[in-house]
Coordinates of C-alpha atoms in Angstrom, one line a residue:
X1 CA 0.0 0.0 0.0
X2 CA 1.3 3.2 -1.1
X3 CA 0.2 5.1 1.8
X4 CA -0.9 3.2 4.2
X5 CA 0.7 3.3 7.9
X6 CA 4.2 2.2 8.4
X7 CA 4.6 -0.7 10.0
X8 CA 5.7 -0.5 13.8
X9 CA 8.9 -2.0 15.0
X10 CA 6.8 -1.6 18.5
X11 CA 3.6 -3.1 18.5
X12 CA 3.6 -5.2 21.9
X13 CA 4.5 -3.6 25.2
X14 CA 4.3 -4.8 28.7
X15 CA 3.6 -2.1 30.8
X16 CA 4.8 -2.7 35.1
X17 CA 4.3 0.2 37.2
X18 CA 2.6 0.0 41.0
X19 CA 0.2 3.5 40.6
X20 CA -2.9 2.6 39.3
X21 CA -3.8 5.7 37.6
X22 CA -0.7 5.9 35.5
X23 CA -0.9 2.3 34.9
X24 CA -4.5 2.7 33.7
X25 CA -3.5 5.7 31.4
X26 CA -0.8 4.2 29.5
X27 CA -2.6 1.0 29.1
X28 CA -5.8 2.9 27.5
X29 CA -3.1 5.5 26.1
X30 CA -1.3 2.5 24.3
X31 CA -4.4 0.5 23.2
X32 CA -6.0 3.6 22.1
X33 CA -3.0 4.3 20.2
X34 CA -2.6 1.2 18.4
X35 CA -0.1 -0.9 20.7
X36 CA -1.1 -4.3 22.1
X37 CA -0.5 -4.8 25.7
X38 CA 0.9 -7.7 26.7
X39 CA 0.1 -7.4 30.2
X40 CA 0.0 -4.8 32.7
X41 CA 1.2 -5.5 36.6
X42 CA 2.1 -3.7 39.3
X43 CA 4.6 -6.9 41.1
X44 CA 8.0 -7.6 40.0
X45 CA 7.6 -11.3 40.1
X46 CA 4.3 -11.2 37.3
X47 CA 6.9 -9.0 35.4
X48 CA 9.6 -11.5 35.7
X49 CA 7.5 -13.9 34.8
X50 CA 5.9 -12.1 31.7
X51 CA 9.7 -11.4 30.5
X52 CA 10.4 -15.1 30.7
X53 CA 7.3 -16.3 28.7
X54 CA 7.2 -17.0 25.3
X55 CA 5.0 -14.3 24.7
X56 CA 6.6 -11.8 22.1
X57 CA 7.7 -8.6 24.0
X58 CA 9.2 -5.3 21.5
X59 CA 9.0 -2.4 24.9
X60 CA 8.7 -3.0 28.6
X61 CA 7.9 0.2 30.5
X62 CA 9.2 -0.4 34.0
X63 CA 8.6 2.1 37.0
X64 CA 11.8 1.6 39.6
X65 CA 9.6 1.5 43.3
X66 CA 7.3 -1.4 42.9
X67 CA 5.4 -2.8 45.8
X68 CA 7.2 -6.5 45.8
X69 CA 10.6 -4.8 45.2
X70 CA 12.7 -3.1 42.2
X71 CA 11.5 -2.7 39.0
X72 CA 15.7 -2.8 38.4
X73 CA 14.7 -6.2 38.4
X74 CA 12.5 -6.9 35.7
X75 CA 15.0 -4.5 33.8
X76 CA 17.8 -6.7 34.0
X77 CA 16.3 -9.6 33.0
X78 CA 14.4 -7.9 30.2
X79 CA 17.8 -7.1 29.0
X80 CA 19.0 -10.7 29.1
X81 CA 16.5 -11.7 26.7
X82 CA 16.9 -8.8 24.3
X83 CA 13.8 -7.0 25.7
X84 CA 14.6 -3.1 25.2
X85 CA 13.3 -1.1 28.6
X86 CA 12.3 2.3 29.2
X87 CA 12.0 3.2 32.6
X88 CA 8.9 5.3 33.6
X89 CA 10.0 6.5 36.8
X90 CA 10.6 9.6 39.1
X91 CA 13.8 9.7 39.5
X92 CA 16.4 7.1 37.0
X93 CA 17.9 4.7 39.0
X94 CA 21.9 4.7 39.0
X95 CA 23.4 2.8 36.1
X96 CA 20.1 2.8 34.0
X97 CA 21.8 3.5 31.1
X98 CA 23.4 -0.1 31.4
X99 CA 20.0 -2.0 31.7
X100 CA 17.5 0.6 29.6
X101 CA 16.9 2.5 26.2
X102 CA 15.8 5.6 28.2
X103 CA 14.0 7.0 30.8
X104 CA 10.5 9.1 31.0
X105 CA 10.4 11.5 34.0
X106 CA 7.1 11.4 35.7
X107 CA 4.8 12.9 35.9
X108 CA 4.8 13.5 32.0
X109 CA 2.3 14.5 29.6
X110 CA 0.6 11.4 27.8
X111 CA 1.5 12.4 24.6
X112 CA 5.7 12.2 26.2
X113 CA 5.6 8.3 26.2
X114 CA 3.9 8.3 22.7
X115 CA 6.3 10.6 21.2
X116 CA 9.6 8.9 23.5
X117 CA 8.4 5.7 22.0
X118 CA 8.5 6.6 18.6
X119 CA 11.8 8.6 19.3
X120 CA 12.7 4.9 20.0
X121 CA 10.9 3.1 16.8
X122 CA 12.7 5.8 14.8
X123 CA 16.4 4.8 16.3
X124 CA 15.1 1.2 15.3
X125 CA 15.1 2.6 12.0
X126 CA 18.8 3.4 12.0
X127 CA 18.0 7.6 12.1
X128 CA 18.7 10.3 14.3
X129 CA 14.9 10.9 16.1
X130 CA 14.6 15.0 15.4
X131 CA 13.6 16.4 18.4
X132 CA 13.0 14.1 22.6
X133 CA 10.4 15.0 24.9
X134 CA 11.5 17.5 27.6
X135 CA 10.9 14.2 30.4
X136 CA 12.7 11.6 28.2
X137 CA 16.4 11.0 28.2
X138 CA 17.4 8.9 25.8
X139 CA 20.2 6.5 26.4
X140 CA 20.7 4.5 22.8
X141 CA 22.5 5.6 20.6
X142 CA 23.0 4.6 16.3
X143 CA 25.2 1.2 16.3

């Protein structure tokens, strides 16, 4: 098709963050968007153990503080398998630039994790992304 849609590099996206609201908001933000959640969770063991399935994973947004421990967690072994991370967090953890892609600063504006994803889809695409959200830091760089 001429010009239809390009085709995401991101399409599925487990989301694991321990506030409800913003959990709720990027899951409907996501969905409404055109992304398929994978699973949402607030527990670091139901996000280990989605990272571990066979379920295909492209993005896990991962707050740090989680109620069952550190979102660091499921970040490391997202990384293990390949998984690319962006944390969604307050403040970055120390040495996320080892474990993650980037980092969103909440609180954000919705439209910052659609348009820090895409910065992210378009670095996929071996290019330079034109211009970051103010609360995303971007860690990747072109190989």
């Amino acid at each position: 098709m001429l010009f239809g849609k390009k085709k995401r590099r991101i399409q599925r996206i487990l989301v694991v963050e321990d506030e409800p609201l913003v959990a709720f908001d990027a899951e409907h933000l996501l969905a409404d968007s055109g992304f398929e959640i994978v699973a949402t969770t607030d527990l670091v063991s139901e996000g280990l153990a989605a990272v571990n399935s066979d379920a295909p994973i492209d993005l896990v947004l991962v707050d740090v503080s989680l109620s069952d421990g550190s979102g660091i967690d499921v970040a490391r072994a997202a990384r293990q398998r390949g998984i690319p991370v962006m944390f969604v967090t307050g403040a970055c953890p120390e040495g996320a630039r080892e474990l993650a892609v980037g980092c969103l600063a909440k609180p954000y504006p919705q439209r910052d994790l659609l348009a820090a994803i895409e910065a992210l889809e378009t670095l996929l695409d071996g290019k330079a992304p034109r211009k970051l959200p103010s609360s995303f830091s971007l860690f990747a760089k072109l190989a």
